[in-house]
Amino acid sequence: MSMPGIETVAILGGSVAGWMAAATLARRLPRQRYRVILIETAQDGDGLGDFGTTLTSLPSIKPFHESLGIDESLLLRATRGSFALGVAFSGMATRDSACFLPFGAIGAPIGPVAFHQLLTRLRQQGRDVRAADYSIAAIAAQAGRFTRPSADQGSTLSQFSYGLHLDAWGYLAALRATAEAHGARAAAAPFGRALIGENGDVAGIELADGEIVPVMLAIDATGAPALLSGVAIGGGFESWRHWLPCDQSAALRVADPGDPLPFSHVEAMATGWHGTTPLAGEVGRLVCWSSAFGDADTARTALGVADGPDPHMVAFENGRRALPWHRNVVAIGAAACVIEPLHPVALHLVQSALARLVTLFPASAHAPVEAAEYNRMTINELERTRDFLIAHYATNRRAGDPFWDAVLTSTPPERVLYKLQMFASAGRMPMFDDEMFEEEDWIALLDAQGLHPRRHNALSGAVPIERIEQHLARLREAIIAAVKTMPRHGDYLRRAHAAPARGAAA
């Protein structure tokens, strides 16, 4: 039932992505002009790909929560959450390799000379140096310590950031409570069918009880099934299987009474990779593999449940919707892009899409200019994010595993090749429009994968080796001293779980 003078924004999918959209739009859109209604479906998952029931966020989740008035400590308690300082990788570069991609700064420059150029100088002198040894997040993660960053920009404790590990269903409940507090509401009945107008737009959504919800703009948060953007209006899909060949996943949760680690872990295996996400009292395990090289029995063995409970299994295909905003439907989450969680990008992509939508929010259902700009920026971001994941595969040197050998037979996208070539030549990192990951993230990844520049740049050549060594020694000393002041992650987490709520709560 419509209300005079008020347009309806309908969100299809009672998922994490759906309630993120409901909370954001209800918070940002004027209530006197718009109502936000979420419609559940019979097959709602998390809307992010359904890769298990644990989520890892990037540090960008903090300002997102603050914008909605979500209290972080209360959220951690509601989701059995823990803090995340980065992602540890094993066996991705070579069979016995191990590296850590931290959140926050790695090292510090000397004047205009970038830190990775200083490392290149030392390596050319025969020194064996690791970039992560000069990251406070990496050293704290290794030591199992954590504290929230200092607001004092002069402090070593300000030189890192953090994400969160969350239980997906606890997070969904928190987002729903937040969305409803801001004025969004759930429809009384679940989705029945989409009503398509003569112009091809979604004119309304009929609920299972026969009620019709009129639609100005529809948000598809139904995950990979894409019930609106794919099924109802027939939007196309671009596959990335050629570069990202994993197409099966299996997940489960197991009890873990020990204190959770402040990082997630990804380990390469012969047919794909295996990941773990720590929560308070539990660990989420996930296996992603290619059906061309492995089967469910392989995954069950990797999960440690060869004779145990059945894991949650999902078949998927990496790729994106041809037009994320098509007609009057905006796809978000896995409805817009399915991408394996090799790196924790899913929540950020939803946040970014919603921020973009709010900025470009149309005055009417017919908004070709806004849709074109939204699609340009969104496709750029999705493909640049895809490229970052491809780089994990394209730089592997695990000779002898058919899966990993096959990955190397596919030529990466031109932009990825250009990045790899420029960095391998002299440590330069070209950046493109709408990159999700910053230059420092790309450099950290390639350095950790063992792709080191063949030569240093001219600026670093002017810095004496002795000065570089002294600089690194001071950095290392300051980082270790700062980490020693941090409490154990488990102790800090227990205090955070017990902290009283501040302001609006989830």
PDB file of N, CA, C and O in Angstrom, residues 24-86:
ATOM      1  N   THR A  24      21.385   1.804   6.022  1.00  0.00           N
ATOM      2  CA  THR A  24      22.019   2.963   5.396  1.00  0.00           C
ATOM      3  C   THR A  24      20.998   3.901   4.774  1.00  0.00           C
ATOM      4  O   THR A  24      21.034   5.125   4.991  1.00  0.00           O
ATOM      5  N   LEU A  25      20.068   3.348   3.999  1.00  0.00           N
ATOM      6  CA  LEU A  25      19.096   4.195   3.309  1.00  0.00           C
ATOM      7  C   LEU A  25      18.097   4.816   4.272  1.00  0.00           C
ATOM      8  O   LEU A  25      17.715   5.983   4.112  1.00  0.00           O
ATOM      9  N   ALA A  26      17.684   4.068   5.280  1.00  0.00           N
ATOM     10  CA  ALA A  26      16.765   4.646   6.274  1.00  0.00           C
ATOM     11  C   ALA A  26      17.449   5.760   7.052  1.00  0.00           C
ATOM     12  O   ALA A  26      16.804   6.737   7.447  1.00  0.00           O
ATOM     13  N   ARG A  27      18.743   5.616   7.273  1.00  0.00           N
ATOM     14  CA  ARG A  27      19.496   6.649   7.992  1.00  0.00           C
ATOM     15  C   ARG A  27      19.720   7.872   7.119  1.00  0.00           C
ATOM     16  O   ARG A  27      19.687   9.014   7.623  1.00  0.00           O
ATOM     17  N   ARG A  28      19.929   7.701   5.819  1.00  0.00           N
ATOM     18  CA  ARG A  28      20.345   8.800   4.954  1.00  0.00           C
ATOM     19  C   ARG A  28      19.210   9.478   4.190  1.00  0.00           C
ATOM     20  O   ARG A  28      19.290  10.679   3.882  1.00  0.00           O
ATOM     21  N   LEU A  29      18.168   8.751   3.842  1.00  0.00           N
ATOM     22  CA  LEU A  29      17.097   9.340   3.052  1.00  0.00           C
ATOM     23  C   LEU A  29      16.086  10.039   3.953  1.00  0.00           C
ATOM     24  O   LEU A  29      15.762   9.544   5.031  1.00  0.00           O
ATOM     25  N   PRO A  30      15.551  11.190   3.535  1.00  0.00           N
ATOM     26  CA  PRO A  30      14.548  11.902   4.352  1.00  0.00           C
ATOM     27  C   PRO A  30      13.253  11.111   4.461  1.00  0.00           C
ATOM     28  O   PRO A  30      12.684  10.686   3.450  1.00  0.00           O
ATOM     29  N   ARG A  31      12.795  10.933   5.690  1.00  0.00           N
ATOM     30  CA  ARG A  31      11.606  10.105   5.922  1.00  0.00           C
ATOM     31  C   ARG A  31      10.347  10.717   5.330  1.00  0.00           C
ATOM     32  O   ARG A  31       9.391  10.011   5.018  1.00  0.00           O
ATOM     33  N   GLN A  32      10.324  12.048   5.179  1.00  0.00           N
ATOM     34  CA  GLN A  32       9.129  12.682   4.635  1.00  0.00           C
ATOM     35  C   GLN A  32       8.973  12.445   3.141  1.00  0.00           C
ATOM     36  O   GLN A  32       7.917  12.738   2.566  1.00  0.00           O
ATOM     37  N   ARG A  33      10.016  11.889   2.512  1.00  0.00           N
ATOM     38  CA  ARG A  33       9.946  11.647   1.070  1.00  0.00           C
ATOM     39  C   ARG A  33      10.053  10.173   0.695  1.00  0.00           C
ATOM     40  O   ARG A  33       9.587   9.768  -0.375  1.00  0.00           O
ATOM     41  N   TYR A  34      10.689   9.363   1.557  1.00  0.00           N
ATOM     42  CA  TYR A  34      10.932   7.975   1.195  1.00  0.00           C
ATOM     43  C   TYR A  34      10.610   7.042   2.355  1.00  0.00           C
ATOM     44  O   TYR A  34      10.843   7.386   3.514  1.00  0.00           O
ATOM     45  N   ARG A  35      10.104   5.885   2.020  1.00  0.00           N
ATOM     46  CA  ARG A  35       9.992   4.815   3.002  1.00  0.00           C
ATOM     47  C   ARG A  35      10.851   3.654   2.508  1.00  0.00           C
ATOM     48  O   ARG A  35      10.952   3.392   1.300  1.00  0.00           O
ATOM     49  N   VAL A  36      11.502   2.976   3.448  1.00  0.00           N
ATOM     50  CA  VAL A  36      12.400   1.870   3.127  1.00  0.00           C
ATOM     51  C   VAL A  36      11.768   0.586   3.654  1.00  0.00           C
ATOM     52  O   VAL A  36      11.539   0.444   4.867  1.00  0.00           O
ATOM     53  N   ILE A  37      11.486  -0.335   2.748  1.00  0.00           N
ATOM     54  CA  ILE A  37      10.849  -1.604   3.098  1.00  0.00           C
ATOM     55  C   ILE A  37      11.747  -2.753   2.662  1.00  0.00           C
ATOM     56  O   ILE A  37      12.205  -2.796   1.509  1.00  0.00           O
ATOM     57  N   LEU A  38      12.005  -3.666   3.553  1.00  0.00           N
ATOM     58  CA  LEU A  38      12.772  -4.864   3.219  1.00  0.00           C
ATOM     59  C   LEU A  38      11.826  -6.049   3.101  1.00  0.00           C
ATOM     60  O   LEU A  38      10.974  -6.266   3.970  1.00  0.00           O
ATOM     61  N   ILE A  39      12.001  -6.805   2.045  1.00  0.00           N
ATOM     62  CA  ILE A  39      11.146  -7.962   1.767  1.00  0.00           C
ATOM     63  C   ILE A  39      12.007  -9.208   1.810  1.00  0.00           C
ATOM     64  O   ILE A  39      12.984  -9.328   1.060  1.00  0.00           O
ATOM     65  N   GLU A  40      11.667 -10.118   2.684  1.00  0.00           N
ATOM     66  CA  GLU A  40      12.427 -11.359   2.802  1.00  0.00           C
ATOM     67  C   GLU A  40      12.019 -12.340   1.706  1.00  0.00           C
ATOM     68  O   GLU A  40      10.942 -12.212   1.109  1.00  0.00           O
ATOM     69  N   THR A  41      12.902 -13.291   1.443  1.00  0.00           N
ATOM     70  CA  THR A  41      12.596 -14.326   0.462  1.00  0.00           C
ATOM     71  C   THR A  41      12.698 -15.689   1.142  1.00  0.00           C
ATOM     72  O   THR A  41      13.186 -15.806   2.273  1.00  0.00           O
ATOM     73  N   ALA A  42      12.284 -16.706   0.430  1.00  0.00           N
ATOM     74  CA  ALA A  42      12.313 -18.061   0.990  1.00  0.00           C
ATOM     75  C   ALA A  42      13.720 -18.635   1.033  1.00  0.00           C
ATOM     76  O   ALA A  42      13.946 -19.668   1.670  1.00  0.00           O
ATOM     77  N   GLN A  43      14.671 -17.987   0.368  1.00  0.00           N
ATOM     78  CA  GLN A  43      16.019 -18.543   0.298  1.00  0.00           C
ATOM     79  C   GLN A  43      17.081 -17.546   0.738  1.00  0.00           C
ATOM     80  O   GLN A  43      18.205 -17.551   0.251  1.00  0.00           O
ATOM     81  N   ASP A  44      16.740 -16.681   1.681  1.00  0.00           N
ATOM     82  CA  ASP A  44      17.699 -15.678   2.133  1.00  0.00           C
ATOM     83  C   ASP A  44      18.925 -16.312   2.773  1.00  0.00           C
ATOM     84  O   ASP A  44      18.827 -17.173   3.655  1.00  0.00           O
ATOM     85  N   GLY A  45      20.104 -15.885   2.322  1.00  0.00           N
ATOM     86  CA  GLY A  45      21.368 -16.229   2.973  1.00  0.00           C
ATOM     87  C   GLY A  45      21.967 -14.953   3.511  1.00  0.00           C
ATOM     88  O   GLY A  45      21.249 -14.077   4.001  1.00  0.00           O
ATOM     89  N   ASP A  46      23.299 -14.817   3.388  1.00  0.00           N
ATOM     90  CA  ASP A  46      23.900 -13.576   3.871  1.00  0.00           C
ATOM     91  C   ASP A  46      23.952 -12.503   2.777  1.00  0.00           C
ATOM     92  O   ASP A  46      24.311 -11.356   3.051  1.00  0.00           O
ATOM     93  N   GLY A  47      23.605 -12.873   1.543  1.00  0.00           N
ATOM     94  CA  GLY A  47      23.622 -11.908   0.462  1.00  0.00           C
ATOM     95  C   GLY A  47      25.016 -11.574  -0.032  1.00  0.00           C
ATOM     96  O   GLY A  47      25.178 -10.728  -0.908  1.00  0.00           O
ATOM     97  N   LEU A  48      26.030 -12.245   0.520  1.00  0.00           N
ATOM     98  CA  LEU A  48      27.422 -11.967   0.186  1.00  0.00           C
ATOM     99  C   LEU A  48      28.093 -13.135  -0.525  1.00  0.00           C
ATOM    100  O   LEU A  48      29.290 -13.081  -0.810  1.00  0.00           O
ATOM    101  N   GLY A  49      27.347 -14.186  -0.758  1.00  0.00           N
ATOM    102  CA  GLY A  49      27.889 -15.372  -1.403  1.00  0.00           C
ATOM    103  C   GLY A  49      27.673 -16.640  -0.610  1.00  0.00           C
ATOM    104  O   GLY A  49      27.909 -17.739  -1.099  1.00  0.00           O
ATOM    105  N   ASP A  50      27.253 -16.497   0.657  1.00  0.00           N
ATOM    106  CA  ASP A  50      26.960 -17.650   1.518  1.00  0.00           C
ATOM    107  C   ASP A  50      28.160 -18.576   1.695  1.00  0.00           C
ATOM    108  O   ASP A  50      28.022 -19.797   1.709  1.00  0.00           O
ATOM    109  N   PHE A  51      29.337 -17.974   1.866  1.00  0.00           N
ATOM    110  CA  PHE A  51      30.545 -18.766   2.103  1.00  0.00           C
ATOM    111  C   PHE A  51      30.706 -19.046   3.598  1.00  0.00           C
ATOM    112  O   PHE A  51      31.688 -18.676   4.222  1.00  0.00           O
ATOM    113  N   GLY A  52      29.735 -19.700   4.196  1.00  0.00           N
ATOM    114  CA  GLY A  52      29.819 -19.990   5.625  1.00  0.00           C
ATOM    115  C   GLY A  52      29.112 -18.942   6.457  1.00  0.00           C
ATOM    116  O   GLY A  52      28.432 -18.056   5.940  1.00  0.00           O
ATOM    117  N   THR A  53      29.290 -19.021   7.772  1.00  0.00           N
ATOM    118  CA  THR A  53      28.550 -18.152   8.698  1.00  0.00           C
ATOM    119  C   THR A  53      29.456 -17.242   9.504  1.00  0.00           C
ATOM    120  O   THR A  53      29.050 -16.709  10.530  1.00  0.00           O
ATOM    121  N   THR A  54      30.705 -17.061   9.060  1.00  0.00           N
ATOM    122  CA  THR A  54      31.591 -16.092   9.696  1.00  0.00           C
ATOM    123  C   THR A  54      32.031 -15.077   8.656  1.00  0.00           C
ATOM    124  O   THR A  54      32.197 -15.405   7.480  1.00  0.00           O
ATOM    125  N   LEU A  55      32.197 -13.841   9.101  1.00  0.00           N
ATOM    126  CA  LEU A  55      32.589 -12.755   8.213  1.00  0.00           C
ATOM    127  C   LEU A  55      33.813 -12.053   8.762  1.00  0.00           C
ATOM    128  O   LEU A  55      33.974 -11.932   9.977  1.00  0.00           O
ATOM    129  N   THR A  56      34.659 -11.567   7.867  1.00  0.00           N
ATOM    130  CA  THR A  56      35.773 -10.714   8.252  1.00  0.00           C
ATOM    131  C   THR A  56      35.615  -9.386   7.535  1.00  0.00           C
ATOM    132  O   THR A  56      35.347  -9.353   6.333  1.00  0.00           O
ATOM    133  N   SER A  57      35.779  -8.307   8.269  1.00  0.00           N
ATOM    134  CA  SER A  57      35.675  -6.982   7.664  1.00  0.00           C
ATOM    135  C   SER A  57      37.047  -6.343   7.545  1.00  0.00           C
ATOM    136  O   SER A  57      37.965  -6.653   8.312  1.00  0.00           O
ATOM    137  N   LEU A  58      37.164  -5.425   6.618  1.00  0.00           N
ATOM    138  CA  LEU A  58      38.317  -4.549   6.546  1.00  0.00           C
ATOM    139  C   LEU A  58      38.136  -3.400   7.539  1.00  0.00           C
ATOM    140  O   LEU A  58      37.037  -3.209   8.091  1.00  0.00           O
ATOM    141  N   PRO A  59      39.165  -2.597   7.780  1.00  0.00           N
ATOM    142  CA  PRO A  59      39.036  -1.473   8.724  1.00  0.00           C
ATOM    143  C   PRO A  59      37.959  -0.466   8.350  1.00  0.00           C
ATOM    144  O   PRO A  59      37.484   0.283   9.220  1.00  0.00           O
ATOM    145  N   SER A  60      37.539  -0.442   7.103  1.00  0.00           N
ATOM    146  CA  SER A  60      36.498   0.506   6.684  1.00  0.00           C
ATOM    147  C   SER A  60      35.167   0.256   7.378  1.00  0.00           C
ATOM    148  O   SER A  60      34.255   1.094   7.302  1.00  0.00           O
ATOM    149  N   ILE A  61      35.015  -0.863   8.065  1.00  0.00           N
ATOM    150  CA  ILE A  61      33.748  -1.141   8.747  1.00  0.00           C
ATOM    151  C   ILE A  61      33.531  -0.191   9.916  1.00  0.00           C
ATOM    152  O   ILE A  61      32.383   0.109  10.283  1.00  0.00           O
ATOM    153  N   LYS A  62      34.607   0.318  10.498  1.00  0.00           N
ATOM    154  CA  LYS A  62      34.471   1.179  11.677  1.00  0.00           C
ATOM    155  C   LYS A  62      33.709   2.468  11.364  1.00  0.00           C
ATOM    156  O   LYS A  62      32.710   2.774  12.029  1.00  0.00           O
ATOM    157  N   PRO A  63      34.121   3.261  10.352  1.00  0.00           N
ATOM    158  CA  PRO A  63      33.317   4.454  10.043  1.00  0.00           C
ATOM    159  C   PRO A  63      31.910   4.129   9.565  1.00  0.00           C
ATOM    160  O   PRO A  63      30.982   4.915   9.789  1.00  0.00           O
ATOM    161  N   PHE A  64      31.732   2.974   8.922  1.00  0.00           N
ATOM    162  CA  PHE A  64      30.380   2.571   8.523  1.00  0.00           C
ATOM    163  C   PHE A  64      29.499   2.387   9.752  1.00  0.00           C
ATOM    164  O   PHE A  64      28.378   2.901   9.810  1.00  0.00           O
ATOM    165  N   HIS A  65      29.997   1.675  10.746  1.00  0.00           N
ATOM    166  CA  HIS A  65      29.224   1.482  11.976  1.00  0.00           C
ATOM    167  C   HIS A  65      28.981   2.798  12.693  1.00  0.00           C
ATOM    168  O   HIS A  65      27.882   3.046  13.211  1.00  0.00           O
ATOM    169  N   GLU A  66      29.989   3.644  12.734  1.00  0.00           N
ATOM    170  CA  GLU A  66      29.827   4.938  13.413  1.00  0.00           C
ATOM    171  C   GLU A  66      28.762   5.781  12.724  1.00  0.00           C
ATOM    172  O   GLU A  66      27.999   6.478  13.390  1.00  0.00           O
ATOM    173  N   SER A  67      28.690   5.708  11.403  1.00  0.00           N
ATOM    174  CA  SER A  67      27.685   6.496  10.677  1.00  0.00           C
ATOM    175  C   SER A  67      26.263   6.042  10.987  1.00  0.00           C
ATOM    176  O   SER A  67      25.310   6.818  10.841  1.00  0.00           O
ATOM    177  N   LEU A  68      26.129   4.788  11.421  1.00  0.00           N
ATOM    178  CA  LEU A  68      24.806   4.244  11.751  1.00  0.00           C
ATOM    179  C   LEU A  68      24.520   4.275  13.246  1.00  0.00           C
ATOM    180  O   LEU A  68      23.423   3.903  13.674  1.00  0.00           O
ATOM    181  N   GLY A  69      25.498   4.687  14.049  1.00  0.00           N
ATOM    182  CA  GLY A  69      25.305   4.711  15.492  1.00  0.00           C
ATOM    183  C   GLY A  69      25.419   3.352  16.142  1.00  0.00           C
ATOM    184  O   GLY A  69      24.850   3.119  17.212  1.00  0.00           O
ATOM    185  N   ILE A  70      26.158   2.433  15.540  1.00  0.00           N
ATOM    186  CA  ILE A  70      26.334   1.097  16.100  1.00  0.00           C
ATOM    187  C   ILE A  70      27.505   1.111  17.068  1.00  0.00           C
ATOM    188  O   ILE A  70      28.615   1.501  16.711  1.00  0.00           O
ATOM    189  N   ASP A  71      27.275   0.683  18.285  1.00  0.00           N
ATOM    190  CA  ASP A  71      28.328   0.606  19.283  1.00  0.00           C
ATOM    191  C   ASP A  71      29.157  -0.654  19.051  1.00  0.00           C
ATOM    192  O   ASP A  71      28.632  -1.762  19.040  1.00  0.00           O
ATOM    193  N   GLU A  72      30.472  -0.464  18.881  1.00  0.00           N
ATOM    194  CA  GLU A  72      31.321  -1.586  18.492  1.00  0.00           C
ATOM    195  C   GLU A  72      31.416  -2.661  19.560  1.00  0.00           C
ATOM    196  O   GLU A  72      31.373  -3.863  19.262  1.00  0.00           O
ATOM    197  N   SER A  73      31.550  -2.269  20.804  1.00  0.00           N
ATOM    198  CA  SER A  73      31.694  -3.273  21.861  1.00  0.00           C
ATOM    199  C   SER A  73      30.430  -4.111  21.998  1.00  0.00           C
ATOM    200  O   SER A  73      30.493  -5.336  22.172  1.00  0.00           O
ATOM    201  N   LEU A  74      29.280  -3.459  21.911  1.00  0.00           N
ATOM    202  CA  LEU A  74      28.024  -4.204  21.983  1.00  0.00           C
ATOM    203  C   LEU A  74      27.876  -5.127  20.771  1.00  0.00           C
ATOM    204  O   LEU A  74      27.401  -6.264  20.890  1.00  0.00           O
ATOM    205  N   LEU A  75      28.316  -4.658  19.613  1.00  0.00           N
ATOM    206  CA  LEU A  75      28.270  -5.489  18.415  1.00  0.00           C
ATOM    207  C   LEU A  75      29.161  -6.715  18.570  1.00  0.00           C
ATOM    208  O   LEU A  75      28.773  -7.831  18.211  1.00  0.00           O
ATOM    209  N   LEU A  76      30.355  -6.521  19.119  1.00  0.00           N
ATOM    210  CA  LEU A  76      31.251  -7.656  19.331  1.00  0.00           C
ATOM    211  C   LEU A  76      30.600  -8.693  20.233  1.00  0.00           C
ATOM    212  O   LEU A  76      30.694  -9.903  19.991  1.00  0.00           O
ATOM    213  N   ARG A  77      29.941  -8.231  21.286  1.00  0.00           N
ATOM    214  CA  ARG A  77      29.285  -9.171  22.204  1.00  0.00           C
ATOM    215  C   ARG A  77      28.145  -9.911  21.505  1.00  0.00           C
ATOM    216  O   ARG A  77      27.969 -11.115  21.691  1.00  0.00           O
ATOM    217  N   ALA A  78      27.393  -9.192  20.678  1.00  0.00           N
ATOM    218  CA  ALA A  78      26.235  -9.805  20.006  1.00  0.00           C
ATOM    219  C   ALA A  78      26.647 -10.795  18.925  1.00  0.00           C
ATOM    220  O   ALA A  78      25.848 -11.666  18.550  1.00  0.00           O
ATOM    221  N   THR A  79      27.860 -10.655  18.422  1.00  0.00           N
ATOM    222  CA  THR A  79      28.291 -11.502  17.309  1.00  0.00           C
ATOM    223  C   THR A  79      29.423 -12.452  17.697  1.00  0.00           C
ATOM    224  O   THR A  79      30.000 -13.092  16.813  1.00  0.00           O
ATOM    225  N   ARG A  80      29.744 -12.534  19.002  1.00  0.00           N
ATOM    226  CA  ARG A  80      30.902 -13.318  19.446  1.00  0.00           C
ATOM    227  C   ARG A  80      32.153 -12.920  18.666  1.00  0.00           C
ATOM    228  O   ARG A  80      33.013 -13.738  18.350  1.00  0.00           O
ATOM    229  N   GLY A  81      32.219 -11.621  18.357  1.00  0.00           N
ATOM    230  CA  GLY A  81      33.247 -11.129  17.468  1.00  0.00           C
ATOM    231  C   GLY A  81      34.618 -11.014  18.097  1.00  0.00           C
ATOM    232  O   GLY A  81      34.795 -11.079  19.316  1.00  0.00           O
ATOM    233  N   SER A  82      35.613 -10.834  17.234  1.00  0.00           N
ATOM    234  CA  SER A  82      36.983 -10.592  17.663  1.00  0.00           C
ATOM    235  C   SER A  82      37.596  -9.557  16.729  1.00  0.00           C
ATOM    236  O   SER A  82      37.006  -9.194  15.709  1.00  0.00           O
ATOM    237  N   PHE A  83      38.764  -9.073  17.099  1.00  0.00           N
ATOM    238  CA  PHE A  83      39.433  -8.045  16.307  1.00  0.00           C
ATOM    239  C   PHE A  83      40.308  -8.692  15.237  1.00  0.00           C
ATOM    240  O   PHE A  83      40.792  -9.817  15.409  1.00  0.00           O
ATOM    241  N   ALA A  84      40.523  -7.967  14.147  1.00  0.00           N
ATOM    242  CA  ALA A  84      41.312  -8.478  13.021  1.00  0.00           C
ATOM    243  C   ALA A  84      42.404  -7.478  12.673  1.00  0.00           C
ATOM    244  O   ALA A  84      42.110  -6.324  12.349  1.00  0.00           O
ATOM    245  N   LEU A  85      43.644  -7.927  12.723  1.00  0.00           N
ATOM    246  CA  LEU A  85      44.787  -7.079  12.382  1.00  0.00           C
ATOM    247  C   LEU A  85      45.314  -7.354  10.975  1.00  0.00           C
ATOM    248  O   LEU A  85      46.231  -6.664  10.523  1.00  0.00           O
ATOM    249  N   GLY A  86      44.766  -8.326  10.302  1.00  0.00           N
ATOM    250  CA  GLY A  86      45.211  -8.660   8.962  1.00  0.00           C
ATOM    251  C   GLY A  86      44.909 -10.108   8.632  1.00  0.00           C
ATOM    252  O   GLY A  86      44.116 -10.767   9.320  1.00  0.00           O
TER     253      GLY A  86
END
